C-alpha positions as a Markdown table, in Angstrom:
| # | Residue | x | y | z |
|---|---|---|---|---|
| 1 | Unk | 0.0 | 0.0 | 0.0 |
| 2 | Unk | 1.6 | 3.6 | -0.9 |
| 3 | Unk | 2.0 | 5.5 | 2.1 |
| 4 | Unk | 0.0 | 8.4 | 1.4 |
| 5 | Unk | -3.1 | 6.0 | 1.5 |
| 6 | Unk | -2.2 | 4.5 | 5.4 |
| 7 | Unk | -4.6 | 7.0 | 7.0 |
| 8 | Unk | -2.3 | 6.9 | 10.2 |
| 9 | Unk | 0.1 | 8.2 | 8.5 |
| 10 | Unk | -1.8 | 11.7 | 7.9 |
| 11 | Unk | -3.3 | 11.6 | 11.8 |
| 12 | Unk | 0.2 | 11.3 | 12.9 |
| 13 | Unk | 1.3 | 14.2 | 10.9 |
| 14 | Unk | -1.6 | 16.6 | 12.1 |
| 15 | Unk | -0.9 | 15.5 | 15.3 |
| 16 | Unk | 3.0 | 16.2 | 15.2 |
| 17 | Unk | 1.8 | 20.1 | 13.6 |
| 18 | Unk | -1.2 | 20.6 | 16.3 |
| 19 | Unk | 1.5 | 19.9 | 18.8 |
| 20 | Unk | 4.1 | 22.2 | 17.2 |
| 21 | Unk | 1.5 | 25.0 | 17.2 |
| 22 | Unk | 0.3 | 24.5 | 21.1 |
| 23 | Unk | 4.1 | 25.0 | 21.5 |
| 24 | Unk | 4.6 | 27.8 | 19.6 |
| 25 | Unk | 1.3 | 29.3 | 21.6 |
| 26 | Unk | 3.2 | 28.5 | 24.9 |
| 27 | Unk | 6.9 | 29.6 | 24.1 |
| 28 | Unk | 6.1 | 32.1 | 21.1 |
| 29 | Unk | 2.4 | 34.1 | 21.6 |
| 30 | Unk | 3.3 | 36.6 | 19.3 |
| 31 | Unk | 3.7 | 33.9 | 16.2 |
| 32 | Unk | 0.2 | 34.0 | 15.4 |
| 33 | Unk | 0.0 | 33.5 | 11.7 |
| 34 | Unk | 2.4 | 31.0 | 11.4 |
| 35 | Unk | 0.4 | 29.1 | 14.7 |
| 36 | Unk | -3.1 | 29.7 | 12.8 |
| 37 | Unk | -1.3 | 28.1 | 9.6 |
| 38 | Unk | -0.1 | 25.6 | 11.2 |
| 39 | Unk | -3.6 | 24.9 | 13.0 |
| 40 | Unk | -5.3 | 25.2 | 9.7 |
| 41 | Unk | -3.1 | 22.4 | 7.7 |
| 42 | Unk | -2.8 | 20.2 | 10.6 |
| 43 | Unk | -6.7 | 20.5 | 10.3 |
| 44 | Unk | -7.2 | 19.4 | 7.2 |
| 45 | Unk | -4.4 | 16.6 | 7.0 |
| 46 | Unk | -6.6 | 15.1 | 9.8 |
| 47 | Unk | -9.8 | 15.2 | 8.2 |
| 48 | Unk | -8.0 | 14.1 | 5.1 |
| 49 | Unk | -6.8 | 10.7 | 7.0 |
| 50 | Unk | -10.3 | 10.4 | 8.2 |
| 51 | Unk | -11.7 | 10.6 | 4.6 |
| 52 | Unk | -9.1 | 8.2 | 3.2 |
| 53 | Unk | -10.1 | 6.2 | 6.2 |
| 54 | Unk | -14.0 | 6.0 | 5.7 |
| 55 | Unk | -12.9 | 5.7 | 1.7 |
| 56 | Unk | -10.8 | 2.3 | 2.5 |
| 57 | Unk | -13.9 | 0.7 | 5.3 |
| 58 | Unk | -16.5 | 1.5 | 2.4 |
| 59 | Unk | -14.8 | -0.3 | -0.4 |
| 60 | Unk | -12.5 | -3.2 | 0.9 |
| 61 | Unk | -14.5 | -3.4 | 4.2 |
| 62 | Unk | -11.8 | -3.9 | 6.3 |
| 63 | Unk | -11.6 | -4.0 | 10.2 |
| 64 | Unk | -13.0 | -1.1 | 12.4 |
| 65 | Unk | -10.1 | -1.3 | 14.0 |
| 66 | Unk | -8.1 | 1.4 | 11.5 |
| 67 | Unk | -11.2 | 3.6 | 11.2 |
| 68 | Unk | -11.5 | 4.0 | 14.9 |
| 69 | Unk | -7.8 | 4.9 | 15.3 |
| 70 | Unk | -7.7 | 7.0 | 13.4 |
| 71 | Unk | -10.7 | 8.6 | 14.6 |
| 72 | Unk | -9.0 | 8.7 | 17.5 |
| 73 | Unk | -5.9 | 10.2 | 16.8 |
| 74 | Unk | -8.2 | 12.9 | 14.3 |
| 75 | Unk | -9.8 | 13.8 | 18.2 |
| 76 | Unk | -6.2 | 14.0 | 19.8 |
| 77 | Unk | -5.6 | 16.4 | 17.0 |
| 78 | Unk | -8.5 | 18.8 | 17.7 |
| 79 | Unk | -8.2 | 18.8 | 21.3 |
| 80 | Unk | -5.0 | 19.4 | 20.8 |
| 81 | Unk | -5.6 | 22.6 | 18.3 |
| 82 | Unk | -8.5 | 23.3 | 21.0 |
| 83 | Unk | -6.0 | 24.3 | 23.7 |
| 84 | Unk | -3.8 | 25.9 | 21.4 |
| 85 | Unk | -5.8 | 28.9 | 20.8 |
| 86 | Unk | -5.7 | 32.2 | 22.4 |
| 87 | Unk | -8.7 | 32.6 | 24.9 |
| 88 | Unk | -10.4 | 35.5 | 22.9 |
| 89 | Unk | -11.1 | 32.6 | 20.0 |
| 90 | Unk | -13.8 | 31.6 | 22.1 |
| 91 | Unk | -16.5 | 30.9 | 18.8 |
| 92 | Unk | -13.5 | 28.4 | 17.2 |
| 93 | Unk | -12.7 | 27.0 | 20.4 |
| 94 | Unk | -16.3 | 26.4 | 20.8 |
| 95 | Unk | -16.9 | 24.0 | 17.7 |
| 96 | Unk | -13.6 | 22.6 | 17.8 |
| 97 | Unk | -14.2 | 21.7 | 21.6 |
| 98 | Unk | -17.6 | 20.3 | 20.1 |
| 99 | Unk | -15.8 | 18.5 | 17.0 |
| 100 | Unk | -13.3 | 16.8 | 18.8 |
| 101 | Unk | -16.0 | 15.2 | 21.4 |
| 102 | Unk | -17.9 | 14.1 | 17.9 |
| 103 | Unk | -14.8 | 12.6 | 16.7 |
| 104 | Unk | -14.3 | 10.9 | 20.0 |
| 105 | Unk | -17.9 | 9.3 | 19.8 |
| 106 | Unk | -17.7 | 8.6 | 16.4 |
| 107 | Unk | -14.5 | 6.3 | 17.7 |
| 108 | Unk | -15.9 | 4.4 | 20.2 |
| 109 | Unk | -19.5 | 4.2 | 17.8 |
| 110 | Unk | -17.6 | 2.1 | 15.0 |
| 111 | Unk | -16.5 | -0.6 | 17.5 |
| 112 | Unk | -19.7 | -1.1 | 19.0 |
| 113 | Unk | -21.9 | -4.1 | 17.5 |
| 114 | Unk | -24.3 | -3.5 | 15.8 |
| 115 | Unk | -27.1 | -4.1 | 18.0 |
| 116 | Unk | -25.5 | -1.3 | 20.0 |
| 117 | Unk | -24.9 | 0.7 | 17.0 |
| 118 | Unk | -28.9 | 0.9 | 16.5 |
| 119 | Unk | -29.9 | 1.3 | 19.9 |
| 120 | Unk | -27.3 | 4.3 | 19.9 |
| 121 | Unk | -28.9 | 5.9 | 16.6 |
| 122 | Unk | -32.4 | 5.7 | 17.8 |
| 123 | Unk | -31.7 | 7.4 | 21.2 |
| 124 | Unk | -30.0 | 10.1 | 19.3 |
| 125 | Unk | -32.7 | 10.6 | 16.8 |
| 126 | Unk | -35.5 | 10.8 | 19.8 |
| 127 | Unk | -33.2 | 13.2 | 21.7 |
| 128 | Unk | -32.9 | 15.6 | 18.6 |
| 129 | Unk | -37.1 | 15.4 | 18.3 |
| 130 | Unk | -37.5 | 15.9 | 21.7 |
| 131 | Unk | -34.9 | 18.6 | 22.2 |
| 132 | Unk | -36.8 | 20.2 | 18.8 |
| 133 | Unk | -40.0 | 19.9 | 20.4 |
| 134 | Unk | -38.9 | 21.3 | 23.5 |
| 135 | Unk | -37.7 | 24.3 | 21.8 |
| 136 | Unk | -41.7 | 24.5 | 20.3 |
| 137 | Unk | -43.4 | 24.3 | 23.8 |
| 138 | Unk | -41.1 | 26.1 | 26.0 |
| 139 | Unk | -42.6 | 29.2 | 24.5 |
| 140 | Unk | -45.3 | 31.0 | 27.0 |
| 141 | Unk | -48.7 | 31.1 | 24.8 |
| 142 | Unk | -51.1 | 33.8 | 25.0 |
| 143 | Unk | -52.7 | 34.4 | 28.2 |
| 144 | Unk | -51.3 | 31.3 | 30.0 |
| 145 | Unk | -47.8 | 29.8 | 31.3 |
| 146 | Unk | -45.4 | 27.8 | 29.4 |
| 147 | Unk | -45.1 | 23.9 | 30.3 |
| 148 | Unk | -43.0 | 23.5 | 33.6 |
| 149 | Unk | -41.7 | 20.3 | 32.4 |
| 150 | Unk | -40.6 | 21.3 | 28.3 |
| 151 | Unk | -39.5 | 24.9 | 29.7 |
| 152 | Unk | -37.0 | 22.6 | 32.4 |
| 153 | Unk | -35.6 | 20.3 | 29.9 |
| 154 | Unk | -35.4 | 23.2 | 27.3 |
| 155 | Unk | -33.3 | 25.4 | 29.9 |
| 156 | Unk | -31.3 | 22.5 | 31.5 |
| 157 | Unk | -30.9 | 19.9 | 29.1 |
| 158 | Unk | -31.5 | 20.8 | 25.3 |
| 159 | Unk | -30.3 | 24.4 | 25.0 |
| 160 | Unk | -26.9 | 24.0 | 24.4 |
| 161 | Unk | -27.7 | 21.6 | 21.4 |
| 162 | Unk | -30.4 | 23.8 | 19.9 |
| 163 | Unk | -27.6 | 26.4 | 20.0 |
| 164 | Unk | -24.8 | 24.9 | 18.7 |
| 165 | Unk | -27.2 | 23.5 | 16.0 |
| 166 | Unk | -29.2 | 26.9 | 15.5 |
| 167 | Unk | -32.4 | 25.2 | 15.8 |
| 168 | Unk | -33.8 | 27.3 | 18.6 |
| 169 | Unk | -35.1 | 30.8 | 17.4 |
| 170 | Unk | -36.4 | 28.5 | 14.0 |
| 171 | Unk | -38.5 | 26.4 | 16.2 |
| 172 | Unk | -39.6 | 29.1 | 18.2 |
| 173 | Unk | -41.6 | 30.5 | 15.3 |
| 174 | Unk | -43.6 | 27.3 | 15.1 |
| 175 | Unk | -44.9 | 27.7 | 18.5 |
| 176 | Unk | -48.3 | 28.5 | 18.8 |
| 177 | Unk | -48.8 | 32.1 | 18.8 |
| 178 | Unk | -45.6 | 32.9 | 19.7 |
| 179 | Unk | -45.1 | 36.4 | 21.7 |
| 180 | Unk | -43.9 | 39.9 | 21.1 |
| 181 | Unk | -40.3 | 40.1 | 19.5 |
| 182 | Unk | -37.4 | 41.4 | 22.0 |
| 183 | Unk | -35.5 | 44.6 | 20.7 |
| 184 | Unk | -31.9 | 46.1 | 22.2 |
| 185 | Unk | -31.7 | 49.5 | 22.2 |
| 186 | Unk | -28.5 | 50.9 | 23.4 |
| 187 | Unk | -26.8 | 54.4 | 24.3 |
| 188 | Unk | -23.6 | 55.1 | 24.2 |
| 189 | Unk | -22.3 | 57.5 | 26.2 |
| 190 | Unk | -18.9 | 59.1 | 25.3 |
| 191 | Unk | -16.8 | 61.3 | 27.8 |
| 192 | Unk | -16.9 | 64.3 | 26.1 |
| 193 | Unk | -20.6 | 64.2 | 26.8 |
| 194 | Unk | -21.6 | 63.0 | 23.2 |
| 195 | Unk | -23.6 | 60.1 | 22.8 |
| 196 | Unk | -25.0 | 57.8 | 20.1 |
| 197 | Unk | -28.2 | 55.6 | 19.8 |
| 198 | Unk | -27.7 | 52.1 | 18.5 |
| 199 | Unk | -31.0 | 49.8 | 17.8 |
| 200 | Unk | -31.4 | 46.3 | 16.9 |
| 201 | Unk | -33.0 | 44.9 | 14.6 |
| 202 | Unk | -33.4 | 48.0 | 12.4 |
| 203 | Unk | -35.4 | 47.8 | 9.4 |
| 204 | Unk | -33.6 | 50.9 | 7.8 |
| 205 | Unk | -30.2 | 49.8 | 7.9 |
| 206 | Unk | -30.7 | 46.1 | 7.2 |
| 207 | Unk | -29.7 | 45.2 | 3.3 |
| 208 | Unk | -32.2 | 42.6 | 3.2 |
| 209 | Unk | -35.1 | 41.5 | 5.1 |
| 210 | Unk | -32.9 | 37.9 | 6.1 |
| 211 | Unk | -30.7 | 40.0 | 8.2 |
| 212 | Unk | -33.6 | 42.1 | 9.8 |
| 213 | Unk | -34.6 | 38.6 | 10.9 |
| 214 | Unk | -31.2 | 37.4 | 11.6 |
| 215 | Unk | -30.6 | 40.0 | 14.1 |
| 216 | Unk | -34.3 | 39.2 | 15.4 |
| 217 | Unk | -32.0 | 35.7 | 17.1 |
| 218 | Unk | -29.6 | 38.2 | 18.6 |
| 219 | Unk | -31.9 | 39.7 | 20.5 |
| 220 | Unk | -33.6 | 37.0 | 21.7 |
| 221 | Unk | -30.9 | 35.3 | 23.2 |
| 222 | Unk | -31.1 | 37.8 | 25.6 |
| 223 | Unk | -34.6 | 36.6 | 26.4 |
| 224 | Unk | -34.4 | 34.3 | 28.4 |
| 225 | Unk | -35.8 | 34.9 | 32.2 |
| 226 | Unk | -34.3 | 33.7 | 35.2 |
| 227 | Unk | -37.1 | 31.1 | 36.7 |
| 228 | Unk | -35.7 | 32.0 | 40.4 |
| 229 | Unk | -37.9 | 34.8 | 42.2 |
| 230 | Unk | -36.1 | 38.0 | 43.2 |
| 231 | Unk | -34.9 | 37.9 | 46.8 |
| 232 | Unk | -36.6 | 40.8 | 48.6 |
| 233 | Unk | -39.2 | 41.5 | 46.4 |
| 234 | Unk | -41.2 | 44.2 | 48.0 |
| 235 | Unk | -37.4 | 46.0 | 49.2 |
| 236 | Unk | -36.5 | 46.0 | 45.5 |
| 237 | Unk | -39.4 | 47.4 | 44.0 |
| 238 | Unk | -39.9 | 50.5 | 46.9 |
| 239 | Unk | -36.3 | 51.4 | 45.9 |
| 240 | Unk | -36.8 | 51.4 | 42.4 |
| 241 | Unk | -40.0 | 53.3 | 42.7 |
| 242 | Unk | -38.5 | 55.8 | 45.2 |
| 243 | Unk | -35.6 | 56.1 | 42.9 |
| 244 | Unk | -38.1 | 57.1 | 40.3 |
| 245 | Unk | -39.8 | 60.3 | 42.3 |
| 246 | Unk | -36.5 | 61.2 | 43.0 |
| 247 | Unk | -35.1 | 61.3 | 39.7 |
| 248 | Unk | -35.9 | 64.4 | 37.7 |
| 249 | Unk | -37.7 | 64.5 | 35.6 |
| 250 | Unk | -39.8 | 61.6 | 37.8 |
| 251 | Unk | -39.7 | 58.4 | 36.2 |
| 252 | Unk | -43.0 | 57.0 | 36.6 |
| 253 | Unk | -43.6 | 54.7 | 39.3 |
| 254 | Unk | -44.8 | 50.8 | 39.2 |
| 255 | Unk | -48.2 | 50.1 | 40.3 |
| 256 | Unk | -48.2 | 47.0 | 42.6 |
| 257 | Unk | -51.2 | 45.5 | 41.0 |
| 258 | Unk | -49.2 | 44.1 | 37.7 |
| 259 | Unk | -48.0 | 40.9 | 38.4 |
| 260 | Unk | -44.4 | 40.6 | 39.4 |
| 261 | Unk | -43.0 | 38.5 | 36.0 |
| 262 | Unk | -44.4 | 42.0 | 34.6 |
| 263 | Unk | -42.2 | 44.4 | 36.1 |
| 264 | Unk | -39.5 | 42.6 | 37.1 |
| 265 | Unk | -37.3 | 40.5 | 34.1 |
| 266 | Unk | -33.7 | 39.5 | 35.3 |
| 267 | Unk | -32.2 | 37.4 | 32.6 |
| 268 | Unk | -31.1 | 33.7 | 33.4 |
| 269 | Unk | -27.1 | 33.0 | 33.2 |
| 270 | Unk | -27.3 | 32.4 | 30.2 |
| 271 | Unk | -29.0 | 35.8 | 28.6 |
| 272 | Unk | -26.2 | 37.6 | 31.0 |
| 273 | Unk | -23.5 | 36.1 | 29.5 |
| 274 | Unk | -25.3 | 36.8 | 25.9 |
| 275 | Unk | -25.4 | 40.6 | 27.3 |
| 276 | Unk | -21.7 | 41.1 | 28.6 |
| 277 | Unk | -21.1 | 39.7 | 24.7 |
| 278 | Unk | -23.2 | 42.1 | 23.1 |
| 279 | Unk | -21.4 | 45.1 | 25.3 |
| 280 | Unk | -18.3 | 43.8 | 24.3 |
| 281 | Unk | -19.4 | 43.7 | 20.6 |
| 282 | Unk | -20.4 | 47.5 | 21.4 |
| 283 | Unk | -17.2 | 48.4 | 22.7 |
| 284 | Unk | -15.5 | 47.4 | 19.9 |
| 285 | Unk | -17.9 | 48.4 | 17.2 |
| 286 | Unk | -18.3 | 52.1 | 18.7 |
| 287 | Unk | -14.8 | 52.7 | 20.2 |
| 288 | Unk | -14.6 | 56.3 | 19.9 |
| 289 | Unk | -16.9 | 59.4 | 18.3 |
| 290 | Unk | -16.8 | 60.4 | 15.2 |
| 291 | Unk | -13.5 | 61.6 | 13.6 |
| 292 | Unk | -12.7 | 62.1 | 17.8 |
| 293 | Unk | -10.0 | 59.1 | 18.3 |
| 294 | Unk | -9.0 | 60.1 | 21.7 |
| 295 | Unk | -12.4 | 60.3 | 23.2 |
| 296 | Unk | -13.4 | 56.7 | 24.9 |
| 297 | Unk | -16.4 | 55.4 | 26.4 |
| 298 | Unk | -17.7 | 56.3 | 29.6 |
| 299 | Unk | -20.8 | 53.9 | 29.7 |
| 300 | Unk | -23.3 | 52.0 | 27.8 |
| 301 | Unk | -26.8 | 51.6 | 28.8 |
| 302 | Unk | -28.5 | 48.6 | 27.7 |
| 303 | Unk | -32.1 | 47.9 | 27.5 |
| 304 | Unk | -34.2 | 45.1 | 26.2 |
| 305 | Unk | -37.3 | 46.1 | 24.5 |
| 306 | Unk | -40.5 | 44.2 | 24.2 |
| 307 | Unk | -42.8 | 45.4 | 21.4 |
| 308 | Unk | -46.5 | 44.6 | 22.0 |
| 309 | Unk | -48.3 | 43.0 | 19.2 |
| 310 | Unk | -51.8 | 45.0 | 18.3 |
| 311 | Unk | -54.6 | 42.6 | 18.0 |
| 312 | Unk | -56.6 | 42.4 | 14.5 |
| 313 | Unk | -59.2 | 44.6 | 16.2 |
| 314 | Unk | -56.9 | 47.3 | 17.1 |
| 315 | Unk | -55.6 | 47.0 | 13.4 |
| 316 | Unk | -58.9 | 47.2 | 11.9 |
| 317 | Unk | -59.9 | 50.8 | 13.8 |
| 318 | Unk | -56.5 | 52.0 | 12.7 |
| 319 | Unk | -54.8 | 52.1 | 15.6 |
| 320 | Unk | -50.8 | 52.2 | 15.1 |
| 321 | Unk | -48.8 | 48.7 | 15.4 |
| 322 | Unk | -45.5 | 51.3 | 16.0 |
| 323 | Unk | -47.3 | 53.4 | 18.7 |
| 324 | Unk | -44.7 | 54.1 | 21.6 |
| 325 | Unk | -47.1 | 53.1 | 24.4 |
| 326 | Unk | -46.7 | 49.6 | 22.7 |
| 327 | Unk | -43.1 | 49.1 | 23.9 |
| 328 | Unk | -41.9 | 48.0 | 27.0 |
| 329 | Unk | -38.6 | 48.7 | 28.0 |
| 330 | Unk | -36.5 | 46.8 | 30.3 |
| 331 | Unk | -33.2 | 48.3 | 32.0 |
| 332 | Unk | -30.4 | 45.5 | 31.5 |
| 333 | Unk | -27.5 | 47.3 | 33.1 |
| 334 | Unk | -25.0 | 49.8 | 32.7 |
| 335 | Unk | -21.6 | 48.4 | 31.2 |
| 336 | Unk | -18.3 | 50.4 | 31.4 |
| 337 | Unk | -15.5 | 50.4 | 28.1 |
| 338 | Unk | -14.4 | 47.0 | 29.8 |
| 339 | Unk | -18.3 | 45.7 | 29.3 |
| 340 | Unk | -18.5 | 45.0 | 32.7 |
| 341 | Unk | -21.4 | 46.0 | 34.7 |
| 342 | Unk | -20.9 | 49.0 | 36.6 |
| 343 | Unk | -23.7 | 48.9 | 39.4 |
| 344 | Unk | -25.2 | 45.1 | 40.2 |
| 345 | Unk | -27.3 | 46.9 | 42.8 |
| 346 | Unk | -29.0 | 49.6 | 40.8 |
| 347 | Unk | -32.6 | 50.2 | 41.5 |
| 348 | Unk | -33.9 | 50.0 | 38.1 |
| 349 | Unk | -31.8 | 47.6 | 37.1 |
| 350 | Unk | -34.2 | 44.6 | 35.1 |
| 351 | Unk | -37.5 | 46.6 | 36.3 |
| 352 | Unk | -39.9 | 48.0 | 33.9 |
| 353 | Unk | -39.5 | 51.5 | 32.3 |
| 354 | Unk | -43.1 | 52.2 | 31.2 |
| 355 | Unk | -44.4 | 54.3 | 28.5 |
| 356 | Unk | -47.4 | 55.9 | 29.2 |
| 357 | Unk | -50.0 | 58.5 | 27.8 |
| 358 | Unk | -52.1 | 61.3 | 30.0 |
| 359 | Unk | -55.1 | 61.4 | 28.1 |
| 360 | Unk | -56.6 | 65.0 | 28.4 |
| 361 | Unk | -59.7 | 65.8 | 26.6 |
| 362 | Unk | -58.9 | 69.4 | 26.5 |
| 363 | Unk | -55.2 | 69.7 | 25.2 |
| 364 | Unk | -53.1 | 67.0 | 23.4 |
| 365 | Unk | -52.3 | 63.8 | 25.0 |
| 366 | Unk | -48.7 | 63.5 | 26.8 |
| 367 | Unk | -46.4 | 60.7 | 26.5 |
| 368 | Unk | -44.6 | 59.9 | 29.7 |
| 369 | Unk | -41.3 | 58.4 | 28.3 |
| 370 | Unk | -39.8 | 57.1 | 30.7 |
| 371 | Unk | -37.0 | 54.7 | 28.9 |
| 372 | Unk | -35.8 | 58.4 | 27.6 |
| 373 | Unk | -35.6 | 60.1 | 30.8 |
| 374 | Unk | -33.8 | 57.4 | 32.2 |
| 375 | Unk | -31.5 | 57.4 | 29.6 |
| 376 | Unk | -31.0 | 61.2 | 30.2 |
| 377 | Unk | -33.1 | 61.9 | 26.6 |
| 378 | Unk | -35.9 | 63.9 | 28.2 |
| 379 | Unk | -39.4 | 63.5 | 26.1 |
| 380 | Unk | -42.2 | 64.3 | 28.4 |
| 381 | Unk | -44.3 | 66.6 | 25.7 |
| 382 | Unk | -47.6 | 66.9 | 23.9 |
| 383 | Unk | -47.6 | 64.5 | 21.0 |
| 384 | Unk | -48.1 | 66.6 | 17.7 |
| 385 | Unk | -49.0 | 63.4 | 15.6 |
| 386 | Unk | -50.7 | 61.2 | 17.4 |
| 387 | Unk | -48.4 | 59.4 | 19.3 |
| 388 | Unk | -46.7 | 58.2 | 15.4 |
| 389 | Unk | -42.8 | 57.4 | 16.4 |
């Protein structure tokens, strides 16, 4: 047999050039194109001894024995490229954490008999239907709670696979009348006293209507509520009223009779750590100003909007799907440059800003904004238009 077709031969050569990469990661950081090349080919010479591999059990069926070695040695060389990556690869070090414990399966799968072989297949395939319909039924329908059970397994047990897989927002849309989409709008604060807006999903400056709905999974992953019941309840929400008359302009105050789950939205771990990423992503994205290089960030404020669907009777009077009164806004935090968050303990922080309207017969209606007084935007003033953003 010619050497280039023994597939051990090319596992033993990524191996030898994954290993010369984690060294040059440990003794030479700074090498980084030379370590990403050598990442790259040692890649592909593995899969390549895989292929040859799988090409040689296929034709001349020989023994599981040289496919699951070199399996093996093809998940040596991804863990070994795994930990020879710089921290801030977290997305590749991800997926090849995820590939290499494939590889490893796929390993140990071809020496199994066959009886084993089926049994393992079928619990796979009824683990990727549940963990799809769990994705459909976690979802709270209208005017009742989601199931305890499919929201547990959902949080605790299917997530992660519905993530890596990006089968979770898809299936979400085949829920039965799934809710309200979840917004993030964002000011930047600069310290020079300048600041920028930054909203997503924007229809304006989206190219195509896929990436409006794209950026539609961003924001959800942010969604996800905490199923643990604030500590303190009644302490929180006097000091985050009482922060509001304080404030000026007041920031109206809650009105105990909404339900708690109303006001009051901390995000699970998991929406967190989606958060700190999306201030990072901020921090990078809006680094300085303008044409002002030397002017940093002084904060971003973060909050997560819920936009109220109308229902077909409030379409069919007229009234207007983008009416402000229709969004909720939710204060997620206050992030410094380093997107950390500056005040765990801040009153508002995951309570309700509402939007309201004073309806006066005898002068224009005025909106109470509340999410722009917060923000230090002031708009308490008689709407001109109708309340038409």
């Amino acid at each position: 047999m010619n050497i280039l077709q023994k597939p051990t031969i090319w596992v033993i050569t990524a191996i030898a050039l994954a290993l010369l990469a984690c060294g040059l990661n440990i003794l030479f950081p700074a090498l980084v194109i030379l370590r990403v090349n050598l990442l790259v080919i040692g890649f592909i010479i593995g899969l390549s001894g895989f292929s040859i591999a799988c090409s040689q059990k296929l034709q001349d069926n020989t023994s599981n024995g040289v496919l699951s070695l070199t399996t093996f040695g093809l998940s040596f060389t991804l863990f070994v490229i795994t930990n020879s990556m710089d921290a801030s690869w977290d997305s590749l070090i991800l997926a090849s954490s995820v590939f290499t414990g494939v590889s490893l399966f796929i390993g140990i799968f071809v020496l199994l008999p066959l009886l084993a072989k089926k049994t393992t297949a079928i619990c796979f395939v009824l683990f990727h239907f549940a963990s799809i319909i769990s994705a459909v039924t976690s979802i709270e329908p209208p005017n009742a709670p989601a199931s305890w059970l499919a929201t547990n397994l959902w949080a605790y047990y299917f997530r992660h696979y519905l993530t890596f897989a990006y089968l979770n927002n898809a299936y979400h849309f085949y829920s039965p009348e799934p809710g309200p989409p979840a917004l993030l709008w964002s000011k930047i604060q600069y310290e020079d006293g300048t600041f920028r807006w930054f909203k997503i999903p924007n229809r304006t400056e989206s190219p195509i209507q896929m990436h409006y709905q794209r950026m539609l999974s961003v924001t959800e992953s942010t969604n996800v509520a905490s199923s643990h019941s604030p500590d303190n309840w009644e302490e929180k929400l006097q000091r985050r009223n009482l922060a509001g008359l304080a404030n000026q302009p007041q920031i109206t105050p809650l009105n105990r009779s909404m339900s708690q789950s109303f006001m009051y939205k901390e995000p699970a771990d998991y929406s967190k750590r989606m958060l700190f990423s999306y201030a990072l992503y901020l921090t990078k994205k809006f680094t300085h100003p303008t044409n002002k290089p030397t002017i940093n960030i002084e904060n971003i404020k973060i909050y997560r909007v819920t936009h109220n669907i109308i229902t077909p009777g409030d379409m069919s009077r007229g009234e207007n799907a983008l009416d402000p009164t229709l969004y909720y806004p939710y204060f997620m935090g206050s992030f410094d440059k380093n997107a950390n968050l500056i005040d765990p303990n801040d009153p508002f922080l995951y309570f309700l800003l509402p939007i309201t309207r004073n309806a006066n017969p005898n002068e224009p209606s005025v909106l109470n904004h509340s999410l722009d007084v917060h923000a230090g935007d002031v708009k308490i003033m008689p709407e001109k238009d109708g309340g038409k953003p």
